[in-house]
mmCIF file of C-alpha atoms and ligand atoms in Angstrom:
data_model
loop_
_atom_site.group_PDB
_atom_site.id
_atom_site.type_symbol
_atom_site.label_atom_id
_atom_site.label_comp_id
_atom_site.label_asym_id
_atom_site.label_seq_id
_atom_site.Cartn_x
_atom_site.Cartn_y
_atom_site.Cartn_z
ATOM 1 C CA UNK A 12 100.401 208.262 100.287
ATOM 2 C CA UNK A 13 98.741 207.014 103.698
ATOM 3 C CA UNK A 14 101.066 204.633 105.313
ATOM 4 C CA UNK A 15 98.011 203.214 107.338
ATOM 5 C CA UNK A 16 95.457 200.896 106.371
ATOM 6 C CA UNK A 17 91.559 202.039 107.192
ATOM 7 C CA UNK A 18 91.002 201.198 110.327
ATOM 8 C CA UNK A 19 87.612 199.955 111.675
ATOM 9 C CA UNK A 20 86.582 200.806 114.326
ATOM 10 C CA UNK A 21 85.659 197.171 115.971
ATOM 11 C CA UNK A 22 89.953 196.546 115.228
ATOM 12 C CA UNK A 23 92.499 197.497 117.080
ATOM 13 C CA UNK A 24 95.302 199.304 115.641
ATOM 14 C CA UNK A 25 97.272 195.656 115.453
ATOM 15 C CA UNK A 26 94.407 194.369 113.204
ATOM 16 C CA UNK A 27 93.365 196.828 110.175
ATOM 17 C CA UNK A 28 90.987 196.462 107.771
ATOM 18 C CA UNK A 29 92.848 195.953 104.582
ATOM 19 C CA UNK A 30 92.007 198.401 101.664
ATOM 20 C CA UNK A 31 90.733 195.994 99.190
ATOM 21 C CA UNK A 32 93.676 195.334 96.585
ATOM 22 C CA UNK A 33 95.049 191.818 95.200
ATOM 23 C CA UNK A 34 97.949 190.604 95.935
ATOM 24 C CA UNK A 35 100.778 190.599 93.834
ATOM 25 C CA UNK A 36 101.960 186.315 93.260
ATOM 26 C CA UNK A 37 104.816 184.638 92.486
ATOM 27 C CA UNK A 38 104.065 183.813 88.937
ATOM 28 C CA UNK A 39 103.246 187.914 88.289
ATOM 29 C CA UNK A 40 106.661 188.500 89.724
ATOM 30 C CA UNK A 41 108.668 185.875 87.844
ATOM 31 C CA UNK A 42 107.403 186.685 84.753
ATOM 32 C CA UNK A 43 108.879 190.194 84.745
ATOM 33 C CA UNK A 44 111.975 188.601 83.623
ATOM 34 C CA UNK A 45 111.409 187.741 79.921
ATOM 35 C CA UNK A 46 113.918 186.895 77.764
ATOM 36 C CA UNK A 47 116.816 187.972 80.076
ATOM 37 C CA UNK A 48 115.685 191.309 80.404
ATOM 38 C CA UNK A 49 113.636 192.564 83.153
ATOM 39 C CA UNK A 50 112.091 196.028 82.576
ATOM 40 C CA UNK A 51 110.330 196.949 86.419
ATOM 41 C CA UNK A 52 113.414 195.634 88.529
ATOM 42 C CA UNK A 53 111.849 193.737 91.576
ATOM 43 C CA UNK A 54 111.812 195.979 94.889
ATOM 44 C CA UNK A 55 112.216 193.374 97.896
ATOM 45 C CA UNK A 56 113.127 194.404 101.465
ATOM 46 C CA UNK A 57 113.093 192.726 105.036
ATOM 47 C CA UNK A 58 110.022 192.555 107.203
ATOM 48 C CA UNK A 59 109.912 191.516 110.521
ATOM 49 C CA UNK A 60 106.367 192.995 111.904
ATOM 50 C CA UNK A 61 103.048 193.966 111.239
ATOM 51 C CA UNK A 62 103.887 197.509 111.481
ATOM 52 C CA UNK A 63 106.887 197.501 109.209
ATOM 53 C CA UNK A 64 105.363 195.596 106.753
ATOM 54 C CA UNK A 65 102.429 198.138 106.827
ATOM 55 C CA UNK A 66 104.434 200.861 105.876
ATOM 56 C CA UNK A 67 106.960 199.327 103.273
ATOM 57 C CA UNK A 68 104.139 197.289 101.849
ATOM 58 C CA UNK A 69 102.527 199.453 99.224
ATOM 59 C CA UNK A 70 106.175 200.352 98.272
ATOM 60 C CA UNK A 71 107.844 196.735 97.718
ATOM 61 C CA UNK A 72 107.192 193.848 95.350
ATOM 62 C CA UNK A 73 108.560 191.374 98.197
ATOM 63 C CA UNK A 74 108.615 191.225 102.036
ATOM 64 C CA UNK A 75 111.224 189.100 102.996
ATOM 65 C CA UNK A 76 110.936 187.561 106.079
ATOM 66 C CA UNK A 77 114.912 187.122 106.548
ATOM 67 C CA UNK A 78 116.688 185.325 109.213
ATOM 68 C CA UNK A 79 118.715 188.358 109.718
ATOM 69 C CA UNK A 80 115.825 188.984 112.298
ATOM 70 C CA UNK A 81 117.872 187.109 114.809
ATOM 71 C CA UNK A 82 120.841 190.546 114.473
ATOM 72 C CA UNK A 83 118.453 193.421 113.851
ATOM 73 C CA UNK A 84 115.657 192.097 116.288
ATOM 74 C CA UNK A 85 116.667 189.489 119.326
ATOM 75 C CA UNK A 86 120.733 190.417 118.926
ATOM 76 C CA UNK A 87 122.184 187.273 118.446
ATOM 77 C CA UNK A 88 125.842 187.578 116.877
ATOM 78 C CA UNK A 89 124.618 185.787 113.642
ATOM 79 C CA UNK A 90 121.511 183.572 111.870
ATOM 80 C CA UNK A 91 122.765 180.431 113.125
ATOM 81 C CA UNK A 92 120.904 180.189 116.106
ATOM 82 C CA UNK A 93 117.683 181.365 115.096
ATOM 83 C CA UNK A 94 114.369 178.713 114.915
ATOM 84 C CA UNK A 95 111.550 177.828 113.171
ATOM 85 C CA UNK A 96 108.902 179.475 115.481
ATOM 86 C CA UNK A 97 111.142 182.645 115.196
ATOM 87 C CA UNK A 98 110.431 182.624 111.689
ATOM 88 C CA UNK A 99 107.047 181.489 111.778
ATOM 89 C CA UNK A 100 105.366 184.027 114.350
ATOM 90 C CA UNK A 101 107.623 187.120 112.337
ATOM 91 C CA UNK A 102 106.345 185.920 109.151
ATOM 92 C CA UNK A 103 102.059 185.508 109.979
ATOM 93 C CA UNK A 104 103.112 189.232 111.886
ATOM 94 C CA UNK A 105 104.117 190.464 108.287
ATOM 95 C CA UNK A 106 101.512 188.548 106.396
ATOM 96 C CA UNK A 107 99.083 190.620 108.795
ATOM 97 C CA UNK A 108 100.552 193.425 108.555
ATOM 98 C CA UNK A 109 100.402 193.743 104.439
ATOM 99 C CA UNK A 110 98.372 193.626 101.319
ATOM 100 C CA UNK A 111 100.367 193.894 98.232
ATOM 101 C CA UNK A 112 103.576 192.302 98.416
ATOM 102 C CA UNK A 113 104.863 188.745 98.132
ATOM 103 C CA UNK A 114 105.960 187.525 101.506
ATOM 104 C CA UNK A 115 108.760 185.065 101.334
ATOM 105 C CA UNK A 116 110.374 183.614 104.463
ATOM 106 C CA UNK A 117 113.339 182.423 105.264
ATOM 107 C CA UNK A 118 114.329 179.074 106.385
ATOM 108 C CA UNK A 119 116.269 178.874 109.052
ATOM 109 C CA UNK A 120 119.323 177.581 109.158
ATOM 110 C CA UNK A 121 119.489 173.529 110.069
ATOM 111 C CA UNK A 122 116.142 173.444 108.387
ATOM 112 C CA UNK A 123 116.074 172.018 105.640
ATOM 113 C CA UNK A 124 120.002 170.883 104.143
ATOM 114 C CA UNK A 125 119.266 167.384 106.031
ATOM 115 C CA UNK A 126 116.881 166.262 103.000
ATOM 116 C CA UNK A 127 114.104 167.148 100.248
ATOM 117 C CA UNK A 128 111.676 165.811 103.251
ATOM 118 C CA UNK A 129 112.772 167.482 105.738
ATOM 119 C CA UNK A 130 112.986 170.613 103.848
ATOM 120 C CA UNK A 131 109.665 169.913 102.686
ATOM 121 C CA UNK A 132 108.265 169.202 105.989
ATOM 122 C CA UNK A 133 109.532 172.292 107.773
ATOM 123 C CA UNK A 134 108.501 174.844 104.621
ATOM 124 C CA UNK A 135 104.828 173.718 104.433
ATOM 125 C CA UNK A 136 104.937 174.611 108.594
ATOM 126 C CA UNK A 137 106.254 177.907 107.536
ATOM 127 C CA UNK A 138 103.686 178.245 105.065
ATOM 128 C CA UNK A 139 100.591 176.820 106.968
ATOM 129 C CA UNK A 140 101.637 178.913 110.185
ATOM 130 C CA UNK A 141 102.190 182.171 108.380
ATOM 131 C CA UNK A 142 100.320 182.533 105.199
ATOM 132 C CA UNK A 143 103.884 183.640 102.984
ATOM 133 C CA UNK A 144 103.817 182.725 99.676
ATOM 134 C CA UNK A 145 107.229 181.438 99.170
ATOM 135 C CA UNK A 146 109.977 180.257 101.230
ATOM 136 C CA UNK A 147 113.826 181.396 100.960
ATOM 137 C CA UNK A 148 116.707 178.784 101.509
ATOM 138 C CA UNK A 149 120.509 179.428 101.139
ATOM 139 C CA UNK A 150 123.039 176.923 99.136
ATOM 140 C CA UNK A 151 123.099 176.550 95.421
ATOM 141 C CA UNK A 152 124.023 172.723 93.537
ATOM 142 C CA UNK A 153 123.608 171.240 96.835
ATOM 143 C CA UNK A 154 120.569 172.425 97.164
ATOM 144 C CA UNK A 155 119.445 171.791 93.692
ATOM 145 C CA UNK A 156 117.642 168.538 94.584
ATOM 146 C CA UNK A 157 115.384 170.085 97.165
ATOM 147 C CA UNK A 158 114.745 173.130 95.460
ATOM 148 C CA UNK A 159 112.829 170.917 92.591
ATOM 149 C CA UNK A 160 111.594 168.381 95.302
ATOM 150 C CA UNK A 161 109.546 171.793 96.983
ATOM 151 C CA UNK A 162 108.796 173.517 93.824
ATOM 152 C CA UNK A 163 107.187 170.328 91.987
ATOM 153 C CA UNK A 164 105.054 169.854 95.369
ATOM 154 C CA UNK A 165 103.918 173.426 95.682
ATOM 155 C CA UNK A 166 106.105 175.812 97.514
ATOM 156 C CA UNK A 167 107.989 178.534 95.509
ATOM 157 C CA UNK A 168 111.792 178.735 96.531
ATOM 158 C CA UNK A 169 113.865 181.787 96.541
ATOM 159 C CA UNK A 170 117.499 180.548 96.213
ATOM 160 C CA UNK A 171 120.491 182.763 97.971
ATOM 161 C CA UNK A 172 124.150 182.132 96.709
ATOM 162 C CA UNK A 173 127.199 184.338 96.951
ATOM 163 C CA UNK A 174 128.061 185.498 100.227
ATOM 164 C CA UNK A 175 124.820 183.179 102.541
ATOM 165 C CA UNK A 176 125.476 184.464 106.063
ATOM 166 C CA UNK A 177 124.239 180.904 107.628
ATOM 167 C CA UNK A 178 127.405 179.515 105.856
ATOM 168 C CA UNK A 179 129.820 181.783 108.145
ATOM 169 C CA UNK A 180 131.581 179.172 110.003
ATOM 170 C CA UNK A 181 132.876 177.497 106.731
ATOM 171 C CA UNK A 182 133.232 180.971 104.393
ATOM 172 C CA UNK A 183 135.316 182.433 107.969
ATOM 173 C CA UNK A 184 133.326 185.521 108.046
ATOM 174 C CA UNK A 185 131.268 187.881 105.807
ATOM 175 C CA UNK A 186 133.765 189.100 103.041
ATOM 176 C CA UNK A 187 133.021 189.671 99.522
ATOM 177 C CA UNK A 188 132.931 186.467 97.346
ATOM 178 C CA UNK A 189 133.773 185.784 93.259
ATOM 179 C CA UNK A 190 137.370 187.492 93.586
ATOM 180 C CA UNK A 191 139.140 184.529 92.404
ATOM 181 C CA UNK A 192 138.096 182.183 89.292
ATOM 182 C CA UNK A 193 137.114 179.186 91.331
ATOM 183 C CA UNK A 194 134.316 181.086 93.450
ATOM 184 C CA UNK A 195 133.350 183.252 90.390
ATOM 185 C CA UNK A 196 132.600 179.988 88.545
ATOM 186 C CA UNK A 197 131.034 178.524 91.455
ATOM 187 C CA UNK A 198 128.531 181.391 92.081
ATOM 188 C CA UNK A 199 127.569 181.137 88.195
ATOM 189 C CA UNK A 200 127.442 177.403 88.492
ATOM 190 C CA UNK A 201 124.918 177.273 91.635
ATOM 191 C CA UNK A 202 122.934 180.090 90.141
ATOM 192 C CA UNK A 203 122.539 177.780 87.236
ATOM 193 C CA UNK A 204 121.884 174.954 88.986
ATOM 194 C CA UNK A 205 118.997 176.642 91.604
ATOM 195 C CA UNK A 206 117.362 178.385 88.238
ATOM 196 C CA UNK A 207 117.084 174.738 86.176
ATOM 197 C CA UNK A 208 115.447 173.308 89.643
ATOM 198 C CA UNK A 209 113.087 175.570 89.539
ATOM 199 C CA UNK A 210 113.942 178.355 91.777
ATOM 200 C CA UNK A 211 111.585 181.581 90.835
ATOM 201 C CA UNK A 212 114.655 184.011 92.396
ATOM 202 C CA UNK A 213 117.648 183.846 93.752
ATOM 203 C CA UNK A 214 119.377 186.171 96.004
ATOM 204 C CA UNK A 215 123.126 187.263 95.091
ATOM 205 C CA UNK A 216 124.696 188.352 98.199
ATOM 206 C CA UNK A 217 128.203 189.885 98.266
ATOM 207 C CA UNK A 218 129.096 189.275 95.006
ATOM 208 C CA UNK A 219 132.244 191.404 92.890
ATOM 209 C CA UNK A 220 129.984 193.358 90.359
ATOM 210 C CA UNK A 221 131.034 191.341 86.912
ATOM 211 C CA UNK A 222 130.035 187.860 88.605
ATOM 212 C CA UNK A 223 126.848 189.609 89.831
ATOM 213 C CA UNK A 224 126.124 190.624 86.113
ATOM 214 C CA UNK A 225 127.268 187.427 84.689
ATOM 215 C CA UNK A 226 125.103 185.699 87.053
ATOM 216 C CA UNK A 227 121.622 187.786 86.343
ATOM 217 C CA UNK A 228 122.645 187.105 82.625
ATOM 218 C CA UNK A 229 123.573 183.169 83.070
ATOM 219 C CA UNK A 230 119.828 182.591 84.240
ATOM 220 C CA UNK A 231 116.040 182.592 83.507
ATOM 221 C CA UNK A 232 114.829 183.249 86.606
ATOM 222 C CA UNK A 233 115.342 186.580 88.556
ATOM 223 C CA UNK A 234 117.983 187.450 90.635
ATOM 224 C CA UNK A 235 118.331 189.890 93.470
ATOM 225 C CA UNK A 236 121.186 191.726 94.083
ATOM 226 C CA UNK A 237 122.190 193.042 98.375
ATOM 227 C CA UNK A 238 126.459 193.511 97.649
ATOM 228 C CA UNK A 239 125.728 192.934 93.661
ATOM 229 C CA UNK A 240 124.960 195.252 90.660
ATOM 230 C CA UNK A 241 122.426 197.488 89.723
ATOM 231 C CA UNK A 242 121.993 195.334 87.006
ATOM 232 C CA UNK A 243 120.966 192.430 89.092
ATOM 233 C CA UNK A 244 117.034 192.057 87.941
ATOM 234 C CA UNK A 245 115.919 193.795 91.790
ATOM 235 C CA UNK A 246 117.262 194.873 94.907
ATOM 236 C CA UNK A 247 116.766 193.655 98.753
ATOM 237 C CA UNK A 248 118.276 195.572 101.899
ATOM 238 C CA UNK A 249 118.060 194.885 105.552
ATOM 239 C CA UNK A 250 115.361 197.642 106.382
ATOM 240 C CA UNK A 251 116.599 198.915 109.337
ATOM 241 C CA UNK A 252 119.966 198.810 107.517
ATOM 242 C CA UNK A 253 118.998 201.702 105.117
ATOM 243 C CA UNK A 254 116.736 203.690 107.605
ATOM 244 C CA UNK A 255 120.464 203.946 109.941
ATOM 245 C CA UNK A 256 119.377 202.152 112.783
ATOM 246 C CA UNK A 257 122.831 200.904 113.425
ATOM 247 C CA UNK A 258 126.113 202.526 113.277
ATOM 248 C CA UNK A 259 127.787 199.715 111.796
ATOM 249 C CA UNK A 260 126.742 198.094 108.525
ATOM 250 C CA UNK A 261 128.157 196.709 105.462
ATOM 251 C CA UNK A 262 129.668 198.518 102.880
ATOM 252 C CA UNK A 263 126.857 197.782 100.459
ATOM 253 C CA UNK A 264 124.343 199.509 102.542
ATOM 254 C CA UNK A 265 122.717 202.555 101.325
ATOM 255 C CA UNK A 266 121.428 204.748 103.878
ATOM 256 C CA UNK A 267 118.614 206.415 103.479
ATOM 257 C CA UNK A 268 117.575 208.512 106.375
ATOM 258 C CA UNK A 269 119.063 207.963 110.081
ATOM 259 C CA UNK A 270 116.100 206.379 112.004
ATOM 260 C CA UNK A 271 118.439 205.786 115.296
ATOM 261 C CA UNK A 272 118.957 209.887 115.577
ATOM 262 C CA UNK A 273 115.693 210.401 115.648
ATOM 263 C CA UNK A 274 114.189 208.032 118.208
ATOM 264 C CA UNK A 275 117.581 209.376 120.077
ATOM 265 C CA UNK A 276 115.926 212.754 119.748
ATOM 266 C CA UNK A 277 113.150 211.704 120.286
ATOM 267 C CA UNK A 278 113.326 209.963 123.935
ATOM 268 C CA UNK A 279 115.498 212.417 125.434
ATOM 269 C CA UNK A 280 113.073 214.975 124.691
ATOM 270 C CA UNK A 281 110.700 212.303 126.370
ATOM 271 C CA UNK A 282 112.662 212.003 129.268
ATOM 272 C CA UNK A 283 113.100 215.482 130.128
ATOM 273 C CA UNK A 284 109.383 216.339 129.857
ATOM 274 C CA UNK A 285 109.015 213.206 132.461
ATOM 275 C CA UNK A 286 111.906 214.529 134.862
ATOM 276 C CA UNK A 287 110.358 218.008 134.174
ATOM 277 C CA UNK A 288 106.747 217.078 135.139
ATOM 278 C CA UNK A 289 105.865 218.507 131.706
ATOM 279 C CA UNK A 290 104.547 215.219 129.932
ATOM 280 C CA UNK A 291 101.588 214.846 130.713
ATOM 281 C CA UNK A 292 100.389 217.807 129.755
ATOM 282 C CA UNK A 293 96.599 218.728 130.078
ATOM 283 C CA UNK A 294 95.869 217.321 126.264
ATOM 284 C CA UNK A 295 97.641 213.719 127.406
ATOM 285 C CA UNK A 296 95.164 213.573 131.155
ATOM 286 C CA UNK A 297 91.490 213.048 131.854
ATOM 287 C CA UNK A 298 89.699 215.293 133.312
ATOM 288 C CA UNK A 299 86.215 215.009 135.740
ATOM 289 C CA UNK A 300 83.208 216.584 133.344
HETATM 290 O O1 LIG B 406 118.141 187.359 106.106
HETATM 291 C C1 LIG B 406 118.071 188.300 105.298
HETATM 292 O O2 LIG B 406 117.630 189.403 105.626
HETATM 293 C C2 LIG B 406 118.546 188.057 103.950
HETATM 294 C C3 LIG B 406 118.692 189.252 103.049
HETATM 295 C C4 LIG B 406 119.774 190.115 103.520
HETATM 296 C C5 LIG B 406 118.841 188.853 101.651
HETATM 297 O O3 LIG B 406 118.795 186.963 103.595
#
């Protein structure tokens, strides 16, 4: 399958010409789950330029637009510091960059737990700035309130409960969550509470397997396992996570090829062809006709 979009020749390479094909929407996507059973799990995965979101686009069901941009991309030590306009300018990169999928973005974190209105306020920017579809926001019963106040005024809402990274400084780090009764029955009981406010997915993040299951089965609308269960009704990863561009990721990371050994490769062979006087060669220079 071609990776690349056609180009035209009045674009540059950061602007393609889209091969005409419609958009996949929210409502196509949360209607796969019917009856508690969801037949074509949902295939979601993190894009954070127009590039990457070229290439997994044809692929993926969702583009997420995650605030785990501020690790994999600036390399902050967690989401907590990154901004609006971070998310913004990633999110109209991926919405450029792709054809097919949903893009959802995340909202970053001091963004929207304030109120409904400021939630509200700071989504439609996200929206109007980037073109996503849908925004993501972590919390579940305390964010129950603003995840109806959003969805009855227009804006689709991914919810994310479990193990929600932008939470670190009160869950003391990023461990596994449900092992004991009380955080099993909280992680059902916010999943509950996002799905009856309207929420068309909600990410379960770090989850013990049985609480994962009981939570995909506890709810109408979708859920999306990273740390879950097969069984969840889809699957996100951090992209670069599962290519191996780091050495160190979590234990719920599947990877599928090792990205960093090959740019490795790659540049070396770069810089001795450089240092050799060998690059470049007489295809790479222009010559006098
Ligand atoms: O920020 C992110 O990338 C996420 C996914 C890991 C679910 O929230």
């Amino acid at each position: 399958m071609s990776t690349t979009f056609q180009i035209d020749t009045a674009t540059s390479r950061a602007n393609p010409t889209p091969a005409p094909l419609r958009r996949l929407t929210v409502p196509t996507i949360r209607a796969r789950k019917r009856d508690g059973v969801t037949a074509e799990p949902v295939v979601m995965l993190t894009a954070y330029t127009a590039r990457q979101a070229q290439l997994l686009d044809a692929h993926c069901d969702v583009l997420l637009v995650g605030d785990s941009l501020g690790q994999v991309i600036y390399g902050l030590p967690s989401t907590i510091p990154v901004t609006l306009a971070m998310m913004a300018n990633h999110a109209a990169a991926v919405v450029r960059g792709s054809y097919h999928a949903v893009v959802t973005v995340d909202m970053p974190f001091g963004s929207y737990e304030q109120s409904p209105q400021q939630a509200f306020e700071n989504a439609t920017y996200l929206l109007k700035s980037s073109g996503a579809a849908a925004v993501k926001l972590e919390g579940g019963t305390a964010m129950a309130e603003t995840v109806s106040f959003l969805t009855q005024r227009g804006i689709p809402v991914m919810g994310h409960v479990g193990l929600t990274p932008q939470a670190v400084n009160v869950l003391g780090g990023y461990m596994a969550r449900g092992r004991s009764d009380a955080e099993a029955q909280k992680i059902v009981g916010d999943a509950k509470a996002l799905d009856e406010a309207g929420a068309f997915a909600i990410v379960v993040e770090g989850v013990v397997e049985p609480i994962a299951i009981e939570t995909t089965q506890a709810v109408s609308c979708l859920t999306i396992g990273i740390g879950g269960s097969a069984q969840c009704d889809g699957q996100v990863l951090v992209t670069e996570d599962m290519l191996g561009m780091f050495e160190r990721v979590p234990r719920f990371v599947k990877r599928y090829d090792n990205i960093a050994e090959v740019i490795e490769g790659a540049v070396s062979r770069y810089a001795e062809d450089v240092r050799n006087r060998t690059f470049p060669g007489p295809e790479q220079t222009y010559q006098p006709k």
